Amino acid sequence: MSNQQQYVVSKKWLLARLYEPDLVIVDCRFQLGKPASGQEAYTESHIPRAVYVDLERDLSAPIGEHGGRHPLPDVETLAERLGRAGISRESRVVAYDDQGGAMASRLWWVLRYLGHEQAYVLEEGFSAWVRDGYPTTAEQPVVIPTTFAASPRTVMLVGVERVREVVARGGAVLIDSRDPERYRGEVEPLDRKAGHIPGAINRVWSAGRREDGTWKSPEEQRARFAELPQDGEIIVYCGSGVTATPNVLALQEAGFTNVKLYGGSWSDWISYSENPIATGEE
């Protein structure tokens, strides 16, 4: 098994390729509850040539009765928005944020879901890039819109029906990526109901990184998920389908081959009054 990261690139790697024409650098900075802050931070300063992609405006659909707090847009909408950002199927895409990789991983996941191979997350966030003296600019790049030809990998995504089947009959591992106190139902800062999907195990997404903010190696990621079957179906969720994506990335780095995202996650699950809720430790 490889101990080389497939989906995470270092600051040095990016610096060396900063001006290669097929590279699209994407700033994904976003703070929940402060929807304008990412765009403002980007306008002030960003990695040269980076374009800005917004979690709520670009990578989410409007909120409805179901689908959670950050519903995935349909494939055509996503493809159109990526093309508008200058991303085609031939682009190599490197995403970064300042939120521990959560927002960048959402873009990474969306690209993979739409059939894109060369998608990467920058090892650390924008603050680390600045701290280490790497170049920044306030200059906005000229973006030439292109066509993104999507060929969705529908097996990467599950909806509430599949999760209900797993709760009732097993057949897959459910991973809750939220903080332990939210998983246990002791606090719930964002959603109407507290707790977790019955049978889910808790693996907080931020444990995929070391203390210094760098991503753990594939070997270290394997240790986090040591008891899980390498080829068994694994369904990952969080509050709204965003912070689950770094766990999807970590599982894939660790060699798991059948990893799926429950797109609507907890906020979708609780939108159905009949769905059962568990609290405490499993």
Coordinates of C-alpha atoms in Angstrom, one line a residue:
M1 CA 0.0 0.0 0.0
S2 CA 1.3 3.4 -0.9
N3 CA 2.4 5.8 1.8
Q4 CA 2.5 8.6 -0.7
Q5 CA -0.4 11.1 -0.5
Q6 CA -2.5 11.1 -3.6
Y7 CA -4.7 14.1 -3.0
V8 CA -2.7 16.5 -0.8
V9 CA 0.0 18.7 -2.1
S10 CA 2.6 20.8 -0.2
K11 CA 3.2 24.5 -0.4
K12 CA 6.5 23.9 -2.1
W13 CA 4.8 21.7 -4.7
L14 CA 2.3 24.5 -5.5
L15 CA 5.0 27.3 -5.5
A16 CA 7.0 25.4 -8.0
R17 CA 4.0 25.1 -10.4
L18 CA 2.3 28.4 -9.7
Y19 CA 2.4 29.7 -13.2
E20 CA 1.8 26.4 -15.1
P21 CA -1.1 27.1 -17.6
D22 CA -3.2 24.0 -16.9
L23 CA -3.2 24.7 -13.1
V24 CA -6.2 26.3 -11.5
I25 CA -5.8 27.4 -7.9
V26 CA -9.0 27.8 -6.0
D27 CA -9.5 29.8 -2.8
C28 CA -12.3 28.2 -0.8
R29 CA -12.1 30.2 2.4
F30 CA -15.5 30.4 4.1
Q31 CA -16.8 30.8 7.6
L32 CA -20.1 29.3 8.7
G33 CA -22.4 32.1 9.9
K34 CA -20.2 34.8 8.2
P35 CA -21.0 34.1 4.6
A36 CA -19.2 37.2 3.2
S37 CA -16.0 36.7 5.1
G38 CA -14.3 34.3 2.6
Q39 CA -14.9 36.6 -0.4
E40 CA -13.7 39.6 1.6
A41 CA -10.5 37.8 2.7
Y42 CA -9.9 36.7 -0.9
T43 CA -10.4 40.3 -2.2
E44 CA -7.8 41.5 0.4
S45 CA -5.1 38.9 -0.4
H46 CA -4.8 35.4 -2.0
I47 CA -2.4 33.1 -3.7
P48 CA -1.4 34.5 -7.1
R49 CA -3.8 33.3 -9.9
A50 CA -6.3 31.9 -7.5
V51 CA -10.0 32.2 -8.3
Y52 CA -12.6 32.3 -5.5
V53 CA -15.3 29.6 -5.2
D54 CA -18.0 30.1 -2.5
L55 CA -19.3 27.2 -0.4
E56 CA -22.9 28.5 -0.4
R57 CA -23.2 30.3 -3.7
D58 CA -21.2 27.9 -5.9
L59 CA -21.0 24.5 -4.1
S60 CA -24.5 24.4 -2.6
A61 CA -28.1 24.7 -3.8
P62 CA -30.7 26.8 -2.0
I63 CA -32.0 25.2 1.2
G64 CA -35.3 23.4 0.9
E65 CA -37.5 21.2 3.2
H66 CA -35.0 18.3 2.8
G67 CA -31.4 18.0 1.6
G68 CA -29.8 19.6 4.6
R69 CA -28.1 23.0 5.2
H70 CA -25.8 22.7 2.2
P71 CA -27.6 20.7 -0.4
L72 CA -25.6 19.6 -3.4
P73 CA -26.6 21.4 -6.6
D74 CA -27.5 19.2 -9.6
V75 CA -24.7 18.0 -11.9
E76 CA -25.5 20.6 -14.7
T77 CA -25.4 23.5 -12.2
L78 CA -22.1 22.4 -10.7
A79 CA -20.5 21.8 -14.1
E80 CA -21.6 25.3 -15.2
R81 CA -20.2 26.9 -12.1
L82 CA -16.9 25.1 -12.4
G83 CA -16.6 26.1 -16.1
R84 CA -17.4 29.7 -15.1
A85 CA -14.4 29.5 -12.7
G86 CA -12.1 28.4 -15.6
I87 CA -12.0 24.8 -14.6
S88 CA -12.2 22.1 -17.4
R89 CA -11.7 18.4 -17.2
E90 CA -8.1 19.0 -18.3
S91 CA -7.3 21.4 -15.5
R92 CA -5.2 20.4 -12.5
V93 CA -7.0 21.9 -9.6
V94 CA -5.5 22.8 -6.2
A95 CA -8.0 24.0 -3.5
Y96 CA -7.1 25.8 -0.3
D97 CA -8.9 27.4 2.6
D98 CA -8.2 28.6 6.2
Q99 CA -10.6 26.1 7.8
G100 CA -8.4 23.1 8.2
G101 CA -9.1 21.8 4.7
A102 CA -12.9 21.4 5.2
M103 CA -14.0 23.8 2.5
A104 CA -11.2 22.8 0.1
S105 CA -12.2 19.2 0.6
R106 CA -15.8 19.9 -0.4
L107 CA -14.5 21.3 -3.8
W108 CA -12.1 18.3 -4.1
W109 CA -15.1 15.9 -3.5
V110 CA -17.3 17.8 -5.9
L111 CA -14.7 17.5 -8.6
R112 CA -14.1 13.8 -8.0
Y113 CA -17.9 13.2 -8.0
L114 CA -18.1 14.9 -11.4
G115 CA -15.5 12.6 -12.8
H116 CA -12.4 14.9 -12.5
E117 CA -9.2 13.1 -11.7
Q118 CA -6.6 15.8 -11.0
A119 CA -8.0 17.5 -7.9
Y120 CA -5.9 18.2 -4.9
V121 CA -6.0 20.0 -1.5
L122 CA -3.2 22.2 -0.4
E123 CA -1.4 20.8 2.7
E124 CA -2.0 23.7 5.0
G125 CA -4.2 26.8 4.8
F126 CA -3.7 30.3 3.6
S127 CA -2.3 31.5 7.0
A128 CA 0.5 29.0 6.8
W129 CA 1.3 30.1 3.2
V130 CA 1.6 33.7 4.4
R131 CA 3.5 32.7 7.6
D132 CA 6.2 31.0 5.5
G133 CA 6.7 34.0 3.3
Y134 CA 5.1 32.6 0.1
P135 CA 3.8 35.2 -2.4
T136 CA 0.3 36.7 -2.2
T137 CA -1.6 39.3 -4.2
A138 CA -4.8 41.3 -4.2
E139 CA -4.9 41.2 -8.0
Q140 CA -7.9 39.4 -9.4
P141 CA -7.0 37.0 -12.3
V142 CA -8.7 37.2 -15.6
V143 CA -10.8 34.1 -15.7
I144 CA -11.5 32.6 -19.1
P145 CA -14.7 30.6 -18.8
T146 CA -14.6 27.1 -20.2
T147 CA -16.8 24.0 -20.4
F148 CA -16.6 21.4 -17.7
A149 CA -17.8 18.1 -19.1
A150 CA -19.3 16.2 -16.1
S151 CA -19.5 12.4 -16.0
P152 CA -20.8 11.9 -12.5
R153 CA -19.8 9.0 -10.3
T154 CA -23.2 8.5 -8.7
V155 CA -21.8 5.6 -6.5
M156 CA -19.9 8.3 -4.5
L157 CA -23.1 9.7 -3.1
V158 CA -26.0 8.3 -1.0
G159 CA -29.3 9.7 0.1
V160 CA -31.6 9.2 3.0
E161 CA -33.1 6.0 1.7
R162 CA -29.8 4.1 1.7
V163 CA -28.9 5.4 5.2
R164 CA -32.3 4.2 6.4
E165 CA -31.5 0.7 5.0
V166 CA -28.2 0.6 6.8
V167 CA -29.8 1.7 10.1
A168 CA -32.4 -1.0 9.7
R169 CA -30.3 -3.9 8.3
G170 CA -26.6 -3.0 8.5
G171 CA -24.4 -3.7 5.5
A172 CA -22.3 -0.5 5.7
V173 CA -20.3 1.4 8.3
L174 CA -21.7 4.9 9.1
I175 CA -19.1 7.5 10.2
D176 CA -20.2 10.7 11.9
S177 CA -17.5 13.4 11.3
R178 CA -18.7 16.0 13.9
D179 CA -17.2 16.9 17.3
P180 CA -17.8 14.2 19.9
E181 CA -20.2 16.4 22.0
R182 CA -22.4 17.0 19.0
Y183 CA -22.3 13.2 18.1
R184 CA -23.4 12.4 21.7
G185 CA -26.2 14.9 21.5
E186 CA -24.9 17.1 24.4
V187 CA -24.8 20.3 22.3
E188 CA -26.2 21.3 18.9
P189 CA -25.2 24.7 17.8
L190 CA -26.5 24.5 14.2
D191 CA -29.3 22.0 13.8
R192 CA -32.8 21.7 15.3
K193 CA -32.2 18.3 16.9
A194 CA -29.2 16.9 18.7
G195 CA -27.7 13.4 18.5
H196 CA -26.6 11.1 15.7
I197 CA -27.8 8.5 13.2
P198 CA -28.2 5.2 15.1
G199 CA -25.3 2.8 14.7
A200 CA -22.9 5.5 13.5
I201 CA -19.3 5.6 14.9
N202 CA -17.7 9.0 15.6
R203 CA -14.4 9.9 13.9
V204 CA -14.0 13.7 14.1
W205 CA -12.8 15.1 10.7
S206 CA -10.1 17.3 12.2
A207 CA -8.2 14.3 13.6
G208 CA -7.0 13.7 10.0
R209 CA -4.5 16.5 10.6
R210 CA -1.5 16.7 12.9
E211 CA -1.1 19.4 15.6
D212 CA 0.8 21.6 13.2
G213 CA -2.0 21.5 10.6
T214 CA -0.4 19.2 8.1
W215 CA -2.3 16.2 6.9
K216 CA -1.5 12.8 8.4
S217 CA 0.2 10.2 6.1
P218 CA -1.8 7.4 4.6
E219 CA -0.3 5.1 7.2
E220 CA -1.5 7.4 10.0
Q221 CA -4.9 7.7 8.4
R222 CA -5.1 3.9 8.3
A223 CA -4.5 3.8 12.0
R224 CA -7.5 6.1 12.6
F225 CA -9.8 3.7 10.8
A226 CA -7.9 0.5 11.7
E227 CA -11.0 -1.6 12.6
L228 CA -12.9 -0.9 9.4
P229 CA -13.1 -3.3 6.5
Q230 CA -10.8 -2.0 3.6
D231 CA -13.3 -2.9 0.9
G232 CA -16.6 -2.7 2.8
E233 CA -19.1 0.1 2.2
I234 CA -18.4 3.2 4.3
I235 CA -20.9 6.1 4.4
V236 CA -19.6 9.4 5.9
Y237 CA -21.7 12.3 7.1
C238 CA -21.4 15.4 9.2
G239 CA -23.8 18.3 9.9
S240 CA -24.4 19.3 6.3
G241 CA -22.0 17.4 4.0
V242 CA -19.0 19.7 4.2
T243 CA -16.7 18.5 7.1
A244 CA -17.5 14.9 6.1
T245 CA -15.4 15.4 2.9
P246 CA -12.0 15.6 4.6
N247 CA -12.8 12.3 6.2
V248 CA -13.7 10.9 2.7
L249 CA -10.3 12.2 1.5
A250 CA -8.5 10.6 4.5
L251 CA -10.3 7.3 4.0
Q252 CA -9.3 7.2 0.3
E253 CA -5.7 8.1 1.2
A254 CA -5.8 5.2 3.7
G255 CA -6.7 2.8 0.8
F256 CA -10.4 2.4 1.4
T257 CA -12.1 1.8 -1.9
N258 CA -15.9 2.0 -1.2
V259 CA -16.3 5.3 0.5
K260 CA -19.5 7.4 0.0
L261 CA -20.8 10.7 1.2
Y262 CA -24.3 11.2 2.7
G263 CA -24.8 14.5 1.0
G264 CA -27.5 16.0 3.2
S265 CA -25.9 14.5 6.4
W266 CA -27.4 15.1 9.8
S267 CA -29.3 18.3 8.8
D268 CA -31.2 16.2 6.1
W269 CA -31.7 13.2 8.4
I270 CA -33.5 15.2 11.1
S271 CA -35.7 16.9 8.4
Y272 CA -37.7 13.6 8.4
S273 CA -39.7 13.4 11.7
E274 CA -39.9 9.6 11.4
N275 CA -36.1 9.1 11.3
P276 CA -34.7 7.6 14.6
I277 CA -32.1 9.5 16.6
A278 CA -29.5 8.1 19.0
T279 CA -27.6 9.9 21.8
G280 CA -24.6 9.1 23.9
E281 CA -21.8 6.7 22.9
E282 CA -22.5 3.8 20.6

